[in-house]
XYZ file of C-alpha atoms in Angstrom:
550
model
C 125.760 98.001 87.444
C 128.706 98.342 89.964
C 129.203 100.683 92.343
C 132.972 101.230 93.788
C 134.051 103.852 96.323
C 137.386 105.476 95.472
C 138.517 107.952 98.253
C 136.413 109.625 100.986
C 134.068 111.468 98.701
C 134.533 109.719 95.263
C 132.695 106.552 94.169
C 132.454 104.947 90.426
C 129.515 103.521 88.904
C 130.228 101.076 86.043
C 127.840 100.404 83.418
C 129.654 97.069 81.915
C 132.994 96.783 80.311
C 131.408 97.455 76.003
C 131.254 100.715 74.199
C 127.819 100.689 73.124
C 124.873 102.924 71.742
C 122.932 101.456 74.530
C 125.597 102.046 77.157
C 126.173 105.643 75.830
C 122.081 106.024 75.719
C 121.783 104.569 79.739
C 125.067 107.044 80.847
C 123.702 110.379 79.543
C 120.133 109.818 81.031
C 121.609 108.466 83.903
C 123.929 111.753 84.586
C 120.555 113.802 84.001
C 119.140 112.040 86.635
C 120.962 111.777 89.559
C 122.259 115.739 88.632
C 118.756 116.820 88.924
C 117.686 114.633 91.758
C 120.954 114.756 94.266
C 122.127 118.558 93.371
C 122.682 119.186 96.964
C 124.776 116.043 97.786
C 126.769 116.364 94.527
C 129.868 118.830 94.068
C 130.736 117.414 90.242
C 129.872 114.667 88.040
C 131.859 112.712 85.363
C 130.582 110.581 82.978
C 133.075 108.440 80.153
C 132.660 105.418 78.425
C 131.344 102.955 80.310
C 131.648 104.693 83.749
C 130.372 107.603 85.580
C 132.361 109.237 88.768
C 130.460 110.754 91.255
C 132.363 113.524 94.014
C 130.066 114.040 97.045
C 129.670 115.857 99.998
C 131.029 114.435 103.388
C 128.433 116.321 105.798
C 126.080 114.130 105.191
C 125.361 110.054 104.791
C 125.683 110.990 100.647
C 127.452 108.025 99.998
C 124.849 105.250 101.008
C 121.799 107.470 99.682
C 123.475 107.472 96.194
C 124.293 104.030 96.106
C 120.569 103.223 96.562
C 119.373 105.872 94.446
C 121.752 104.491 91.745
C 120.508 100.930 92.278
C 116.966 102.175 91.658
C 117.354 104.137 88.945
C 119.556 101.011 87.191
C 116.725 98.707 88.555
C 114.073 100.724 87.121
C 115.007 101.501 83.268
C 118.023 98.474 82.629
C 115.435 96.706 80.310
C 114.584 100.251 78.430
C 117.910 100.754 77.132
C 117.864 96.622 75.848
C 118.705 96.862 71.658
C 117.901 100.730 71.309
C 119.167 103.757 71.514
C 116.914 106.976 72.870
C 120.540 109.692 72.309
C 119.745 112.742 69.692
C 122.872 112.944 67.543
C 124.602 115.907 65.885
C 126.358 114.627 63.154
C 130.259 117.052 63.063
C 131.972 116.925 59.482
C 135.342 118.148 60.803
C 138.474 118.506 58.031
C 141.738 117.040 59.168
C 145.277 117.940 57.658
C 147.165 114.709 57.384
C 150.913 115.058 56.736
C 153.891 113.968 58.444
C 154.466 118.542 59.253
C 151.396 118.047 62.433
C 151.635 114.145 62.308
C 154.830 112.289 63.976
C 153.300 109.053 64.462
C 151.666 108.871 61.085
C 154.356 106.548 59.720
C 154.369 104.736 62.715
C 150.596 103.710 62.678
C 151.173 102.850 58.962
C 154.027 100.789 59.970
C 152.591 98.778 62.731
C 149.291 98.210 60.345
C 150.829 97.322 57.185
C 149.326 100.168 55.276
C 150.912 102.778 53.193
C 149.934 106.178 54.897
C 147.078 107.326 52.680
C 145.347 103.849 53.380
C 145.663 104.693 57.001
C 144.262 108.206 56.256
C 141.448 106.617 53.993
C 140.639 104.442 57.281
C 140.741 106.827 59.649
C 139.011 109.687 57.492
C 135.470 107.252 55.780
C 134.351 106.263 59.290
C 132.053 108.232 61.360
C 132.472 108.138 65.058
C 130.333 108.528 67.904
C 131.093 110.728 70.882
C 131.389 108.447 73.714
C 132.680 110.907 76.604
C 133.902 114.507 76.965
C 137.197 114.424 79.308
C 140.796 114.590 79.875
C 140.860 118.407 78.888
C 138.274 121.119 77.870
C 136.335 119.907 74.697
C 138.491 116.650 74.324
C 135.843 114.023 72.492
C 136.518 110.771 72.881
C 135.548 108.739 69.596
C 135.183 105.545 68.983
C 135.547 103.209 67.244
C 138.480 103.033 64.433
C 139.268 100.802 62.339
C 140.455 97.812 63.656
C 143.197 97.957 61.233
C 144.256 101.497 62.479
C 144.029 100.808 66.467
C 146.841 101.533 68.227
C 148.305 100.725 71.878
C 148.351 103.721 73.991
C 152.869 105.203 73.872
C 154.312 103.488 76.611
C 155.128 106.860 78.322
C 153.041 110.172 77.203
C 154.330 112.894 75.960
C 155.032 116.287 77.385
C 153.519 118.252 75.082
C 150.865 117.567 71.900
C 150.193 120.754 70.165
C 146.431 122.187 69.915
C 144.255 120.515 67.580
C 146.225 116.940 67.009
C 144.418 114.266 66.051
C 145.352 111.042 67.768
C 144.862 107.266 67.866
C 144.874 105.394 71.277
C 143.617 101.544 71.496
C 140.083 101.723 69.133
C 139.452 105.540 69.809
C 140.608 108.398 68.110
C 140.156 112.525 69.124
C 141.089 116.190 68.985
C 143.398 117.679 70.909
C 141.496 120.856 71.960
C 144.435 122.706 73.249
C 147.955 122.226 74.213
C 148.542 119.451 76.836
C 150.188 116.322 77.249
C 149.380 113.259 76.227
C 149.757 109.617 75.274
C 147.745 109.219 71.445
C 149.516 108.379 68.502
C 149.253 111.645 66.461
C 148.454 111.411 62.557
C 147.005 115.128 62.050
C 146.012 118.313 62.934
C 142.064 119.842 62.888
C 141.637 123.562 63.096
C 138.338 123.582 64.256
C 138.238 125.408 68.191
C 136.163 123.044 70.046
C 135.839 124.607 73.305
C 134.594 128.067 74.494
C 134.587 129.303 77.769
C 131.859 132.160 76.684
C 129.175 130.032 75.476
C 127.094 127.342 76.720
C 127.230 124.672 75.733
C 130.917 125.075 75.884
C 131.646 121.877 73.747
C 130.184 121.546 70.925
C 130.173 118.064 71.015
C 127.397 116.323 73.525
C 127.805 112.564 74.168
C 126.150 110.649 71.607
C 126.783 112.901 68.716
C 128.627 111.579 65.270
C 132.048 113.345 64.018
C 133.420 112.579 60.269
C 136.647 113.749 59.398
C 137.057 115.045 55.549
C 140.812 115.498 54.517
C 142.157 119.072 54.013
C 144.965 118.893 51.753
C 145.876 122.905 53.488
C 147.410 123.440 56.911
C 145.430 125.979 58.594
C 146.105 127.426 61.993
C 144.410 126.246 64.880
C 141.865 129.079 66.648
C 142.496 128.781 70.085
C 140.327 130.769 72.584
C 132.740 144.519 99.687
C 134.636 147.823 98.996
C 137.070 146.931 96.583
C 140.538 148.456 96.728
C 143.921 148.009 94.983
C 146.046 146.002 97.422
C 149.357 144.648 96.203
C 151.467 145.155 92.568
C 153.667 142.623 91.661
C 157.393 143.509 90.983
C 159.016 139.867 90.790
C 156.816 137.448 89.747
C 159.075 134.276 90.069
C 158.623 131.247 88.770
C 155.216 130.371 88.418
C 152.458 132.615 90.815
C 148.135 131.925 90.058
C 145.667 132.940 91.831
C 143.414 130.028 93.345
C 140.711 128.810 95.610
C 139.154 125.931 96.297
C 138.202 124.493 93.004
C 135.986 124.490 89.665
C 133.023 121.846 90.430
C 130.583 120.730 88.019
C 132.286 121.301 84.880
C 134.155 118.226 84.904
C 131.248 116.405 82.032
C 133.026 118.978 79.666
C 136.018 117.691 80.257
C 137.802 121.019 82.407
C 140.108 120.665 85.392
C 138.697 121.400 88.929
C 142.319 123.226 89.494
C 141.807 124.765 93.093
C 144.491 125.288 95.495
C 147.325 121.845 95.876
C 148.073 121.768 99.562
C 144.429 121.824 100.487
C 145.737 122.224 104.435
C 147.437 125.477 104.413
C 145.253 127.156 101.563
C 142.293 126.620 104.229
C 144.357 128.195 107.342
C 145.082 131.050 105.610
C 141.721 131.670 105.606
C 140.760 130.985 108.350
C 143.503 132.933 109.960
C 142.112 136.065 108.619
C 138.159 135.243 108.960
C 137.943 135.297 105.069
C 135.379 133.237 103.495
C 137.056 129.673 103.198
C 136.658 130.080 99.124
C 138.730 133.220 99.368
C 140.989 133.616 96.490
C 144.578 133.305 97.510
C 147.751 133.517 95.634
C 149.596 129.886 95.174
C 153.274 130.855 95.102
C 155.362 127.852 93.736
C 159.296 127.986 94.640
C 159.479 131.629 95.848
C 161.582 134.594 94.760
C 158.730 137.138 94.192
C 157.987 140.208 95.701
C 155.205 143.058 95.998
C 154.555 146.537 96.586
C 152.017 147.403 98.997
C 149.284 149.335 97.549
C 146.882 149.952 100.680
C 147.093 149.101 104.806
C 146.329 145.377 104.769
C 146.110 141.824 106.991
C 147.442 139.133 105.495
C 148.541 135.740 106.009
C 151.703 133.262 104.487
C 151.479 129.957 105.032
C 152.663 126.731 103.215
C 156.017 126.564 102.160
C 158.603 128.526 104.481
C 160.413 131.373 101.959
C 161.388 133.790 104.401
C 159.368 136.506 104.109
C 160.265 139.848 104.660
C 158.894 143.197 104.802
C 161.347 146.377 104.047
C 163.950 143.825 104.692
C 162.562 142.597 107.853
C 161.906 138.791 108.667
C 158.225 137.873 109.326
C 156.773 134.556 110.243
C 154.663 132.553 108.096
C 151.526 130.885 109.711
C 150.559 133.818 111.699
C 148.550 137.258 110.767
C 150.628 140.233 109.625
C 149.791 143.358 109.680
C 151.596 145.706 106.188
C 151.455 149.508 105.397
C 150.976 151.246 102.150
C 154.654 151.768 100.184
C 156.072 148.432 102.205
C 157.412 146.169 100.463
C 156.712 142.355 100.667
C 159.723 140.221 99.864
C 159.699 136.421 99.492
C 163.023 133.969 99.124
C 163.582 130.483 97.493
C 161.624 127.899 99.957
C 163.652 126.408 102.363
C 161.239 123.464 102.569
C 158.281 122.486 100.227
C 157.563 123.841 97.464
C 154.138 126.017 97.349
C 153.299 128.600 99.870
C 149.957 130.683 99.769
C 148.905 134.525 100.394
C 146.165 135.365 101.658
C 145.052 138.687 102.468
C 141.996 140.162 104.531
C 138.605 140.021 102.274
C 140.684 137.944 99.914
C 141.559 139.078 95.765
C 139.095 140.825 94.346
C 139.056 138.721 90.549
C 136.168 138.074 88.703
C 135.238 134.123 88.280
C 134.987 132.175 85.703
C 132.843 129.149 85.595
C 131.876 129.746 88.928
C 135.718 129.936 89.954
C 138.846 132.141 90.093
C 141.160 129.119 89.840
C 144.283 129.476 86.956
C 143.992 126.282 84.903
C 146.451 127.665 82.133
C 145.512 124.344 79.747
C 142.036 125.119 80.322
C 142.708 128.754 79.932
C 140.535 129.489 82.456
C 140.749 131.784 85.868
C 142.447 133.867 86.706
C 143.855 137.930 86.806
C 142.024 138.510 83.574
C 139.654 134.490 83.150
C 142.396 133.518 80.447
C 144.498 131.155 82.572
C 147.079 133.465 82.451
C 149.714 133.062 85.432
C 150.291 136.264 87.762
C 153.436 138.503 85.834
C 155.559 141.596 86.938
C 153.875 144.984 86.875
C 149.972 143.764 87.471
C 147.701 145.324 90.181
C 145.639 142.777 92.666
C 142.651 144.361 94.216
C 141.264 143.253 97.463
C 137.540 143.013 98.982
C 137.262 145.044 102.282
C 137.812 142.518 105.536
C 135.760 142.745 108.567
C 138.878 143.162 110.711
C 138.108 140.294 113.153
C 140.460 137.335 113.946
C 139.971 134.583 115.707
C 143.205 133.164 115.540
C 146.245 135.440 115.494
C 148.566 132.258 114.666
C 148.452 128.587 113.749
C 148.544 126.241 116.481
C 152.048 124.300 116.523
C 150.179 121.083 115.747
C 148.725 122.153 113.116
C 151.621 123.452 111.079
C 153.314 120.633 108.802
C 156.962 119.244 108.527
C 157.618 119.519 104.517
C 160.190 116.624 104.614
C 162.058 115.418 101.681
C 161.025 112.060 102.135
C 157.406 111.134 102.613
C 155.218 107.846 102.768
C 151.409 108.352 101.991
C 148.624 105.874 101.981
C 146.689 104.760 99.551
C 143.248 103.223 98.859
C 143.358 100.603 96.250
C 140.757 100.712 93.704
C 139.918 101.162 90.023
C 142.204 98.363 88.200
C 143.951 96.800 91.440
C 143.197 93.382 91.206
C 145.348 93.745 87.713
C 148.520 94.298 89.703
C 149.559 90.429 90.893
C 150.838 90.472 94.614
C 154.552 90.628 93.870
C 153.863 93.570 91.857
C 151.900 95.350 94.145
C 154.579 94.081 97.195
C 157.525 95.544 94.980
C 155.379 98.911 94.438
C 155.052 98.893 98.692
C 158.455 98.324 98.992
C 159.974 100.926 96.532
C 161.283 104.218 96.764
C 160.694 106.981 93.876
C 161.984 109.891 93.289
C 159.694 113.453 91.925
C 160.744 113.877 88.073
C 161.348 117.140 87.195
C 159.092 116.859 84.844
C 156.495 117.380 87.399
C 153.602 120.190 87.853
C 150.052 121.046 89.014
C 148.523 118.482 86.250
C 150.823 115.691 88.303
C 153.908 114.347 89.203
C 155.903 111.478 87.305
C 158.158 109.307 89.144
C 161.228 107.694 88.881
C 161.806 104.075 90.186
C 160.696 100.462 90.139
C 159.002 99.796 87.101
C 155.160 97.811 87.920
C 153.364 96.124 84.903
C 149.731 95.467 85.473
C 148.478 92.383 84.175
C 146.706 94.118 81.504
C 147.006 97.540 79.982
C 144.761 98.128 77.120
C 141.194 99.842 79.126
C 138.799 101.978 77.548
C 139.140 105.502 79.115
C 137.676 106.424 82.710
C 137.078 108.947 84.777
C 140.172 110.067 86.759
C 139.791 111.374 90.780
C 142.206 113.370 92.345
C 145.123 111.684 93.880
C 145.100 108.601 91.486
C 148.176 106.442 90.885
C 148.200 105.410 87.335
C 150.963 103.115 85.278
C 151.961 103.792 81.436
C 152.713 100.992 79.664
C 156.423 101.772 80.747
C 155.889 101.464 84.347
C 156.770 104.311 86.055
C 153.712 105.696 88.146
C 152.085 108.997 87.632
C 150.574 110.328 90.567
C 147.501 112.501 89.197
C 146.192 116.016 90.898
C 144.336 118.872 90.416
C 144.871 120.148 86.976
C 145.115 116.394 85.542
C 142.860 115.338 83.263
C 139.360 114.211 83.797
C 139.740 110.973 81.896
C 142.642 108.712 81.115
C 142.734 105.285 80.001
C 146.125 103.512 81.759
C 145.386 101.197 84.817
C 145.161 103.139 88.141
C 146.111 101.148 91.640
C 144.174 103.173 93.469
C 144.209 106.903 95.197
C 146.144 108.957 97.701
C 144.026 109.771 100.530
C 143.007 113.404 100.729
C 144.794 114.371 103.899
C 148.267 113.190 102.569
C 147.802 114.956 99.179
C 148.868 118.185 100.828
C 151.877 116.677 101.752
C 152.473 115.376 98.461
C 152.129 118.795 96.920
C 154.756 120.264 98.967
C 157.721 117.842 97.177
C 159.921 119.181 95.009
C 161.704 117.242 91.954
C 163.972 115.420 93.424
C 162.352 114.563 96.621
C 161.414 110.975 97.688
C 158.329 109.587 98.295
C 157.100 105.950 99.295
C 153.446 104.324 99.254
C 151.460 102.438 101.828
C 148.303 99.960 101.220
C 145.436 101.356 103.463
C 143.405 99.131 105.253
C 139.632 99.284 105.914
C 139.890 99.790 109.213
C 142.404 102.931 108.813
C 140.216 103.880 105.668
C 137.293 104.642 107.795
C 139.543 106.563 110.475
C 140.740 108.796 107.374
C 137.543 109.278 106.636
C 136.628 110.645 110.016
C 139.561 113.053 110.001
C 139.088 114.389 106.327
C 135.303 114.835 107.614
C 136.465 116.504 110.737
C 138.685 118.895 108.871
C 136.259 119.751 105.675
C 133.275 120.380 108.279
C 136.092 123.096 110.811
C 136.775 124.997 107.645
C 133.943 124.871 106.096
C 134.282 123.935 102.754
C 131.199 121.186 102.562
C 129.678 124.233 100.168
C 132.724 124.403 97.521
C 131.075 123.757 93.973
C 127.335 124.153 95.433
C 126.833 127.732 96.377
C 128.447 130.655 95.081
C 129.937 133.460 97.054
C 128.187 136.826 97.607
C 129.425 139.925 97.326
């Protein structure tokens, strides 16, 4: 066993570096355990392969007590798990079109393996797999192993968009799709089985451990996808992309969904504070600006983030501070004049129903929320609003506390996961580099544009992923990973942004330029302090371990 921390309140316990029954066995009983035994330190839990990530609470000394808990428990049962396996398995007979309509790297594998296509079908389709981990997006199974004959190098840079129900081939694994998302497989069909429901429970219905055979269907079938409350605001310009969020989904992440949750962490949590809501509030994430509302009832609320100047029947408010709007105003917001995201919160906070535990909008999860469906906020819909309590402690952010969205930016990392595969003239060219936001950048992360760095190795079996990890496709460029990314990947990470500075980062826009900094021990454990000082003032130690009343 080896335990690794990987930001403030995320560690990694590695089981060994083989895909075994044994390893598979050790993982799941191991996740029971320390689930059932360390409930109140843990806010989520996510096992893969050969690893399981553990996200803890800072208001306490969690991090030591599950390092020695974990030692025990390895100590105690390593010799148990020895030449057996104690998983129940569920074997899935799941059919799988094959054809080059749903399959655009069929030829390709074929190619590269010196098979015509139907042998590579015949491979892929007589094996049964094993479920290994449940990750990267709702449902996603990751199977293993192919045929050696069939494996295939993850693409050098993934791809935008993989529709629902592809079945790909990365390294020795191969999987379903679940739902629209990107990705980097090598896609030879499609499955139109829905393996994910939000409804249910279980809501996969694979577990780890279980077997999956794919039979070929010769027909293409389509996939099956899945206080006082008062009306506040209706929407009459919804802009370009407006969700409603709050702190997070926690302890779904062993299914393989997105914690989601608001990006810039810093002025989500002043908003609510602002207006003496309950820090989990949900708040509306406004990305870009150029939306506006009608004003349904008298109201508090509070803008903060991103500067769009804000207006109410065409007069200029402040953002940061507490205002105070009538019923038949009208709330006006502009294009940001810097950053990107700014948040509204209003007194009580939205009145949405959760789901999961959450009211977060994870549209590839198609969960949270106006209606639980993912669905982002659109013209003409009603918000309601739970009744405040009318008393505010703070009538404005103190100057100190409001942030400088600059165009350029340098954040710090902590290395970790695969660093020592970066040689020290890759990681010094990394340090030294500039890169610039892709636009193809969102909430699931952002690509960059710059110095290409090639890891010693690239081929790893697939991890769990933390928020804020820097990761590096086979073609170079990094990827810098956040809230709606996947729960496991499998291209070598450096290490993670620190917590603090991911706010920061979530306020650039394409085209802005951002630069990276090693962090040292010493400054690690002052980061530390200040990330506990802040998550311990707002309160937010409880987010994924109690749920709000109402």
């Amino acid at each position: 066993m080896l335990i690794s921390r990987l930001t403030e309140s995320a560690m990694m316990v590695e089981f060994g570096q083989q895909i075994t029954a044994e390893t598979t066995a050790m993982i799941a009983d191991y996740v029971t355990f320390i689930k059932t035994q360390y409930s109140r330190e843990l806010i989520d839990v996510t096992p893969s392969y050969t690893k399981v990530m553990l996200h803890f609470r800072l208001d306490c000394n969690c991090y030591s007590l599950l390092v020695a808990a974990s030692e025990q428990w390895f100590a105690d049962h390593q010799q148990r798990y020895k030449g057996s396996c104690h998983l129940k398995s569920k074997l899935h007979q799941l059919p799988v079109y094959y054809h080059s309509d749903v399959a655009p790297d069929l030829a390709t594998v074929a190619e590269h393996s010196q098979l015509t296509e139907q042998q590579v079908i015949t491979r892929h389709s007589d094996k049964i797999y094993q479920v290994g981990a449940i990750g990267f997006t709702a449902g996603f199974a990751f199977l293993s192993s192919v045929d050696d004959k069939i494996a295939m190098p993850r693409l050098s840079s993934p791809r935008l968009q993989i529709p629902a129900g592809s079945v790909g081939i990365a390294d020795n694994q191969t999987a379903i799709y679940p739902d629209q998302s990107p990705g980097g497989w090598h896609i030879i069909g499609n499955c139109p089985q829905s393996l994910f429901l939000a409804d249910q429970y279980p809501l996969s219905i694979f577990a780890i451990g279980d077997r999956v055979q794919f039979f070929c269907d010769h027909q293409r079938r389509i996939f099956r996808s899945r206080g006082a409350v008062m009306e506040a605001l209706e929407i009459i310009e919804s802009g370009m992309l407006m969700q409603l969020q709050d702190l997070g989904r926690y302890g779904v992440a062993e299914h393989g969904l997105s914690q989601g949750g608001a990006m810039d962490l810093h002025a989500f949590c002043w908003g609510n504070l602002l207006l003496n809501n309950d820090p989990n509030a949900a708040q509306i994430e406004i990305t870009l600006g150029q939306v506006s509302f009608n004003v349904l009832t008298d109201c508090t609320i509070a803008l903060t983030g991103a500067d769009m100047q804000a207006k109410v029947n065409g007069k200029k408010i402040m953002p940061w501070q507490t205002v105070r709007l009538l019923r038949g105003q009208i709330l006006q917001l502009g294009y940001a004049r810097q950053g990107l995201r700014a948040y509204l919160a209003i007194d009580g906070g939205f009145c949405v129903k959760e789901s999961l535990g959450s009211v977060s909008t994870v549209t590839r999860n198609h969960l949270g929320g106006l209606d639980g469906t993912g669905q982002s906020l659109n013209e003409g819909q009603r918000l309601s609003k739970y009744g405040g309590n009318n008393v505010y402690h703070f009538q404005a952010v103190p100057a100190r506390y409001i942030p400088h969205y600059a165009d350029k930016l340098t954040v710090s990392i902590i290395e970790s996961y695969q660093a020592e595969w970066f040689s020290p003239q890759q990681k010094q060219k990394f340090y030294q580099s500039e890169y610039q936001v892709s636009q193809h950048s969102d909430r699931m992360g952002y690509r960059l544009v710059g110095e290409k760095i090639l890891p010693n190795k690239t081929t790893l079996i697939s991890q769990p992923i933390a928020k804020g990890a820097v990761q590096f496709p086979a073609a170079g460029e990094p990827i810098i990973l956040l809230n709606d990314r996947q729960t496991l990947g499998g291209y070598p990470i450096l290490g993670c942004i620190t917590q603090r500075d991911l706010s920061l980062v979530s306020q650039l826009k394409p085209g802005d330029l951002i630069r990276f900094s090693p962090l040292s021990l010493e400054l690690f454990e002052l980061e530390l302090q200040k990330w506990f000082t802040f998550c311990r003032f707002f309160n937010v130690f409880n987010c994924g371990n109690e749920k709000k009343e109402r």
